[in-house]
Amino acid sequence: MSSTQTTCPYCGVGCGIIAQTDSTKSVTIQGDKSHPANFGKLCSKGIALSGTLGLEGRLLHPEIDNNSCDWNTALDKVATEFKQIIEQYGPQAIAFYVSGQLLTEDYYVANKLMKGFIGAGNIDTNSRLCMSSSLSGYKRAFGSDTVPGNYEDVEQSDLVVLVGSNLAWCHPILFQRLMIAKEKHPNQKIVVIDPRHTATCEIADTHLAIKAGSDIWLFNGLLDFLRHNDYLDYEYLEQATDGFAAAFQTARESSGSISGISQRTGLEEEQILEFFQLFADNKKVVTLYSQGVNQSTSGTDKVNSIINCHLATGRLGQVGMGPFSMTGQPNAMGGREVGALANQLASHMDFSAEHCDLVQEFWQASNIATSPGLKAIDLFNAVHAGEVKAIWIMATNPVVSLPNANLVKQALAECELVIVSDCVRDNDTTAHANVLFPTLAWGEKNGTVTNSERRISRQRTFLPAPAETKADWWILSQVAQRMGYEKAFAYNSSADIFREYVALSGYKNEGTRDFDLSGLLPFSDEEYQALKPVQWPICDSSEHCTGLRGTERMFADKRFFTSSGKAQFISITPRPPASLPDIKFPFVLNTGRIRDQWHTMTRTGIARLLRHTGESYVEIHPNDAQTANINHGSLVTVSSRLGKWMGRAKLTTNQQMGNLFIPMHFNSQTSNCARVDVLVAPHTDPISGQPEFKHTPVKISAYRPIWQGFILSKQPLTLPTKDIDYSVKILSDNCWRYELAGETKPDNWNLWLHHNFGANLEWLEYQDRANGCYNYANLIQDRLNICMFIGKDENLPNRHGLIQLFTRDKLTPAERLALLTGHNDEHRNNTICACFNVGHNELVAAIKEYDLKTVAQIGEKIQAGSNCGSCIPELKALLK
Ligand SMILES: Nc1nc2c(c(=O)[nH]1)N[C@H]1C(S)=C(S)[C@@H](COP(=O)(O)OP(=O)(O)OC[C@H]3O[C@@H](n4cnc5c(=O)[nH]c(N)nc54)[C@H](O)[C@@H]3O)O[C@H]1N2
Ligand SMILES: Nc1nc2c(c(=O)[nH]1)N[C@H]1C(S)=C(S)[C@@H](COP(=O)(O)OP(=O)(O)OC[C@H]3O[C@@H](n4cnc5c(=O)[nH]c(N)nc54)[C@H](O)[C@@H]3O)O[C@H]1N2
Ligand code: SF4
Ligand SMILES: [Mo]
């Protein structure tokens, strides 16, 4: 048995993991008790990692135009064509689109190649969609992209304000730390500001169901309240800040009276005043925010409206306080640090003449870029317009995750040279690649990532590289060398790259730049291998830094990286979102995440993680649903000016009237209509360039096909497209599930079955033609092989009970009957606890039967919630 300390490849909490591999190569995943982010805990996604390590679906060989080829051919092709394109059209005709899921070492090399040697700024990252408003907000306020505090501050505060963050589902381990802190310290207050009622609200004292897009009116109002009621920290204002008078003035003028704020935000006056008072009364306040703040055309302003309130009251730089942006991806922070956004140069340096000279000198760069490149949305527009001739996409799936996704798809389809580096063979983006580079996946990779609290941790290799897969940095270095930059890219290991990167961070720094790791130097390969989790800056020159132990908290000394050394208030005039609902598109579409899925599902589309939610849905308020004649569980169409989406309706009062919510994860690999970003408009924040993913005007209507049905099959099936207008494929325990519907239907289901799934199979069948009901099943040696249920609407048998039948060696007569009548164990339904596969009905029954009162009691009785704890908010809601 060998044991490796590594880091989770999913969210920005950055949990430490121990991976144990035995002689049969089977891997056990556990939380690392010594890691300061999680102290041994893992959420449902982290715990399920061992189920994602198989080679099924992996891209294992380089390919050109869908044919396998050797590495030399693929690398030479890219290097040669890059050189030709540069010669013919200039360096601006090449672009890289990279990702917060690369390691810092990969990211560093990509950025160096583009900005130092190809000589353009055209490298942007999916962090543009994720973090860029936070980054711009920090830079405006502090002069640097610095997250001031850490996770302990969240625990030690007296008030946590969660703005646009569904922490329970998106950062579950930090959520659990907060939950435990609150249990120990019952006076701690938690306020959630989110238009939706989310699982996060289960631990909140107050949920402010704000009108989408109106946060700035609230925070400007708070600033004005703090000033008028004498809660300002005048000493702090004088010593540590500039620009407060103007900011106060603008806040006053724009937010107006409490009744005005109430109108803008949709909150009750009393609620607003209570929140303001709570903020005023607690010195230790952490305001933690995420995509409800960032993904907005006012994202940067939202961030600064929050920071303004912290500056006004000196709530910064000390234990238990500060504005705190939660990062999404495991290495979104690393990308900001290396400078792989189009508007940064490198290592927290900009395109100033001084920084360009410095970086050029350090890299000995032959062609340093001197101006910013195109940000993600503009970059893909330039691909679409044919201005960018070659794009290299690494570790991201833009055909699913960028707004106006159909335009992105078309842009890639028409682009001369599309290169994709990925670890999976088939996703919506690899489908458009001319060249495919197979990369290492988690478990095989080796390098560093930075989490939300500036903590650098190691991801370490514990599995061998399969087939011809290679590290991203290796592929990049090979292309660079073949373009003629041998010397600058002669890396032999990730340690080599990290050493250079650390040296750049300290190069001519002398305390002028926040990002400095030079205290780590010199270090050997062994020391790199053994690097313990540490928070930057790590240096001797910075006053904040405690030497090699790193820096827990920034700005305690009230010195900032602005020209005056003071933090800047920003005067903010609130604006509505770019596009508002109207008669044609009367609903506001909000999008985001669900508990057990990660982004475009390439790594979490496994049965265990699809139990909780396998089919896409739209949340709608029951009153809106009634008006539109939509039932719970029925199929609906949602359209915007740009595209059309289909899925199931989920009626819930968690949603405000007039608002809809659709998860972002579903893609064309598993569904013919569930990519939500075909709807989302590409409006961006003018400063950060971040798109407004949470506010697109749409309309919704019931979808009434003439038939609906589902198939469960032991083997994956190839379905015909004729007669099928809605189709979703879901990997389930022991079988594949297909949810289907059509506007036309085959003349004869019996013939259709035989034609599509095997003429030789013997079918048990039950038909009720009057009710449009057809049930079929095929058994092979008493074991269920395939079954199909067709009806005229969504009232179909319980899938979960039928899925269980695939585990039986021999079906009982009752089970055979169930196959035909569709009546089965209603106990099995939507899974709440993914670890122990416990469903909603089972939980409700147990709570009633045993009179369970606490989550702990549920755990003792039926295990649910007693492993990773990700379902605890849902259990709490059920208990209520
Ligand atoms: N399970 C899971 N966890 C993840 C991820 C994942 O894919 N799956 N992805 C990771 C990544 S990359 C990221 S970026 C993070 C994102 O983490 P979060 O930002 O927490 O997640 P989201 O669901 O995108 O959005 C958060 C909330 O913003 C709310 N919101 C929408 N509009 C507004 C508004 O105008 N004002 C306010 N105050 N709130 C609003 C939404 O209703 C939503 O509940 O999650 C990370 N963690
Ligand atoms: N509607 C809507 N859209 C959104 C959002 C939203 O809230 N709403 N959120 C946005 C945000 S915040 C984000 S972060 C994006 C995320 O969106 P994407 O970045 O597109 O999502 P992923 O599915 O994580 O894509 C990662 C890809 O990289 C591959 N991969 C994994 N590890 C490696 C590696 O080491 N090397 C290489 N080369 N490839 C690897 C995976 O197989 C996968 O194909 O989505 C954005 N899109
Ligand atoms: S909270 Fe979950 S997904 Fe995020 S790093 Fe920790 S284990 Fe991974
Ligand atoms: Mo993200």
XYZ file of N, CA and C and ligand atoms in Angstrom, residues 129-130 291 328-329 593 599, ligand 4:
22
model
N -14.768 33.982 -16.602
C -16.194 33.730 -16.375
C -16.501 33.629 -14.888
N -15.475 33.688 -14.071
C -15.568 33.147 -12.728
C -15.091 34.152 -11.682
N -20.408 33.891 -7.234
C -20.874 34.236 -8.585
C -22.116 35.125 -8.644
N -13.742 29.658 -7.446
C -14.480 28.479 -7.880
C -13.596 27.278 -8.093
N -12.659 27.404 -9.035
C -11.895 26.234 -9.460
C -10.690 25.994 -8.546
N -24.993 26.149 -10.074
C -24.507 24.792 -9.850
C -25.438 23.914 -9.029
N -19.204 21.411 -13.169
C -19.185 22.066 -14.483
C -19.840 21.263 -15.582
Mo -15.895 29.150 -11.721
